[in-house]
Amino acid sequence: QVQLVESGGGSVQPEESLRLSCEVSGLNLDFQVIGWFRQVPGKDRERVACISVSDGYTEYVSSVEGRFSINRDRNKKNLVYLQMNLLKPEDTGIYYCATTSGIFIGTQHCRHNMAYWGKGTRVSVSS
């Protein structure tokens, strides 16, 4: 059974940082595409960052480019992080991680092929 558990959310002030973690069990991530998404009430879910694990390519929504970074833990292969720096109030939301299941190469798969989702972790940025 595949499970994803997010952690690391919290309440911070603008320009502070958070690191979100996504722990995946029941699935080898070597050929998966992992994505971080966020949801704000009243708005569509937004794809924030994606990583194609096998080739290391990453992709970000323009609003977080240069501030956020997605990576897989080099030692703990079932962990994927989202490092969020210089946080802004508009980054507030519930953050979910998701993964493909199978053999997927390329961040384009983040758009349509997410098979499993976590339950989310809340991020609040305000002064």
mmCIF file of C-alpha atoms in Angstrom:
data_model
loop_
_atom_site.group_PDB
_atom_site.id
_atom_site.type_symbol
_atom_site.label_atom_id
_atom_site.label_comp_id
_atom_site.label_asym_id
_atom_site.label_seq_id
_atom_site.Cartn_x
_atom_site.Cartn_y
_atom_site.Cartn_z
ATOM 1 C CA GLN A 1 0.000 0.000 0.000
ATOM 2 C CA VAL A 2 1.439 3.326 -1.055
ATOM 3 C CA GLN A 3 1.277 6.124 1.477
ATOM 4 C CA LEU A 4 2.548 9.683 1.448
ATOM 5 C CA VAL A 5 2.883 11.724 4.599
ATOM 6 C CA GLU A 6 3.714 15.413 4.534
ATOM 7 C CA SER A 7 5.223 17.296 7.436
ATOM 8 C CA GLY A 8 7.006 20.539 8.203
ATOM 9 C CA GLY A 9 4.224 23.031 7.739
ATOM 10 C CA GLY A 10 3.607 25.856 10.146
ATOM 11 C CA SER A 11 3.023 29.550 10.645
ATOM 12 C CA VAL A 12 5.815 31.926 9.758
ATOM 13 C CA GLN A 13 6.369 35.559 8.960
ATOM 14 C CA PRO A 14 7.160 36.879 5.495
ATOM 15 C CA GLU A 15 10.711 36.218 4.287
ATOM 16 C CA GLU A 16 11.156 33.298 6.648
ATOM 17 C CA SER A 17 11.766 29.729 5.525
ATOM 18 C CA LEU A 18 10.195 26.313 5.911
ATOM 19 C CA ARG A 19 11.178 22.878 4.716
ATOM 20 C CA LEU A 20 8.391 20.475 3.928
ATOM 21 C CA SER A 21 9.006 16.744 3.894
ATOM 22 C CA CYS A 22 7.162 14.050 2.012
ATOM 23 C CA GLU A 23 7.756 10.525 3.237
ATOM 24 C CA VAL A 24 6.674 7.849 0.800
ATOM 25 C CA SER A 25 6.177 4.216 1.742
ATOM 26 C CA GLY A 26 5.270 1.231 -0.380
ATOM 27 C CA LEU A 27 6.815 2.553 -3.580
ATOM 28 C CA ASN A 28 10.297 2.760 -5.031
ATOM 29 C CA LEU A 29 10.847 6.350 -6.096
ATOM 30 C CA ASP A 30 13.752 5.750 -8.496
ATOM 31 C CA PHE A 31 11.573 6.151 -11.613
ATOM 32 C CA GLN A 32 8.823 8.311 -10.281
ATOM 33 C CA VAL A 33 7.887 11.933 -10.663
ATOM 34 C CA ILE A 34 7.113 13.670 -7.387
ATOM 35 C CA GLY A 35 5.197 16.883 -7.129
ATOM 36 C CA TRP A 36 4.289 19.432 -4.525
ATOM 37 C CA PHE A 37 0.943 21.132 -4.948
ATOM 38 C CA ARG A 38 -0.889 23.723 -2.902
ATOM 39 C CA GLN A 39 -4.531 24.471 -2.354
ATOM 40 C CA VAL A 40 -6.079 27.705 -1.194
ATOM 41 C CA PRO A 41 -9.815 27.843 -0.418
ATOM 42 C CA GLY A 42 -11.744 29.122 -3.393
ATOM 43 C CA LYS A 43 -8.913 28.548 -5.837
ATOM 44 C CA ASP A 44 -7.819 25.688 -8.027
ATOM 45 C CA ARG A 45 -5.075 23.434 -6.799
ATOM 46 C CA GLU A 46 -1.758 24.717 -8.057
ATOM 47 C CA ARG A 47 1.267 22.721 -9.055
ATOM 48 C CA VAL A 48 4.227 24.265 -7.243
ATOM 49 C CA ALA A 49 7.260 22.096 -7.888
ATOM 50 C CA CYS A 50 8.064 18.784 -9.519
ATOM 51 C CA ILE A 51 11.035 16.487 -9.729
ATOM 52 C CA SER A 52 11.684 13.665 -12.123
ATOM 53 C CA VAL A 53 13.734 11.440 -9.859
ATOM 54 C CA SER A 54 15.522 9.359 -12.497
ATOM 55 C CA ASP A 55 17.010 12.282 -14.421
ATOM 56 C CA GLY A 56 16.949 14.909 -11.703
ATOM 57 C CA TYR A 57 15.062 17.498 -13.711
ATOM 58 C CA THR A 58 12.934 19.910 -11.735
ATOM 59 C CA GLU A 59 10.190 22.334 -12.608
ATOM 60 C CA TYR A 60 8.616 25.196 -10.680
ATOM 61 C CA VAL A 61 5.679 27.496 -11.034
ATOM 62 C CA SER A 62 6.978 30.936 -11.902
ATOM 63 C CA SER A 63 5.822 32.507 -8.651
ATOM 64 C CA VAL A 64 8.214 30.360 -6.599
ATOM 65 C CA GLU A 65 11.132 30.195 -9.033
ATOM 66 C CA GLY A 66 14.345 31.063 -7.204
ATOM 67 C CA ARG A 67 12.735 30.767 -3.770
ATOM 68 C CA PHE A 68 11.651 27.133 -3.576
ATOM 69 C CA SER A 69 13.675 24.027 -4.203
ATOM 70 C CA ILE A 70 12.542 20.410 -4.516
ATOM 71 C CA ASN A 71 14.950 17.549 -3.930
ATOM 72 C CA ARG A 72 15.142 13.930 -2.893
ATOM 73 C CA ASP A 73 17.151 12.981 0.141
ATOM 74 C CA ARG A 74 20.399 11.385 -1.015
ATOM 75 C CA ASN A 75 20.434 8.853 1.783
ATOM 76 C CA LYS A 76 16.805 8.355 2.717
ATOM 77 C CA LYS A 77 15.499 7.496 -0.723
ATOM 78 C CA ASN A 78 11.865 7.643 0.322
ATOM 79 C CA LEU A 79 12.011 11.304 1.360
ATOM 80 C CA VAL A 80 11.398 14.302 -0.866
ATOM 81 C CA TYR A 81 11.690 17.855 0.388
ATOM 82 C CA LEU A 82 10.386 21.239 -0.584
ATOM 83 C CA GLN A 83 12.666 23.959 0.724
ATOM 84 C CA MET A 84 10.755 27.228 0.809
ATOM 85 C CA ASN A 85 12.705 30.447 1.310
ATOM 86 C CA LEU A 86 11.648 34.081 1.321
ATOM 87 C CA LEU A 87 8.083 33.077 1.972
ATOM 88 C CA LYS A 88 5.304 35.450 1.013
ATOM 89 C CA PRO A 89 1.716 35.707 2.249
ATOM 90 C CA GLU A 90 0.541 34.405 -1.120
ATOM 91 C CA ASP A 91 2.388 31.147 -0.402
ATOM 92 C CA THR A 92 -0.185 30.363 2.265
ATOM 93 C CA GLY A 93 -2.127 27.183 1.679
ATOM 94 C CA ILE A 94 -2.278 23.464 2.252
ATOM 95 C CA TYR A 95 0.637 21.736 0.598
ATOM 96 C CA TYR A 96 0.280 18.235 -0.773
ATOM 97 C CA CYS A 97 2.839 15.895 -2.222
ATOM 98 C CA ALA A 98 1.959 13.380 -4.865
ATOM 99 C CA THR A 99 3.689 10.710 -6.893
ATOM 100 C CA THR A 100 3.348 8.765 -10.063
ATOM 101 C CA SER A 101 3.324 4.982 -9.919
ATOM 102 C CA GLY A 102 5.152 3.024 -12.597
ATOM 103 C CA ILE A 103 8.031 4.192 -14.751
ATOM 104 C CA PHE A 104 7.884 7.891 -15.436
ATOM 105 C CA ILE A 105 10.653 10.132 -16.667
ATOM 106 C CA GLY A 106 10.171 13.841 -17.138
ATOM 107 C CA THR A 107 8.454 16.555 -15.146
ATOM 108 C CA GLN A 108 5.620 16.752 -17.662
ATOM 109 C CA HIS A 109 4.103 13.779 -15.869
ATOM 110 C CA CYS A 110 3.440 16.031 -12.915
ATOM 111 C CA ARG A 111 0.519 17.479 -14.835
ATOM 112 C CA HIS A 112 -1.599 14.392 -15.393
ATOM 113 C CA ASN A 113 -0.139 11.242 -13.913
ATOM 114 C CA MET A 114 -0.129 11.666 -10.176
ATOM 115 C CA ALA A 115 -1.398 8.391 -8.734
ATOM 116 C CA TYR A 116 -1.077 8.828 -4.991
ATOM 117 C CA TRP A 117 -1.505 11.835 -2.737
ATOM 118 C CA GLY A 118 -0.775 12.744 0.826
ATOM 119 C CA LYS A 119 -3.206 14.447 3.166
ATOM 120 C CA GLY A 120 -1.374 17.746 3.215
ATOM 121 C CA THR A 121 0.393 20.067 5.584
ATOM 122 C CA ARG A 122 -0.682 23.634 6.269
ATOM 123 C CA VAL A 123 1.542 26.625 5.611
ATOM 124 C CA SER A 124 0.582 30.068 6.807
ATOM 125 C CA VAL A 125 2.615 33.177 6.040
ATOM 126 C CA SER A 126 1.565 36.396 7.668
ATOM 127 C CA SER A 127 2.962 39.300 9.624
#
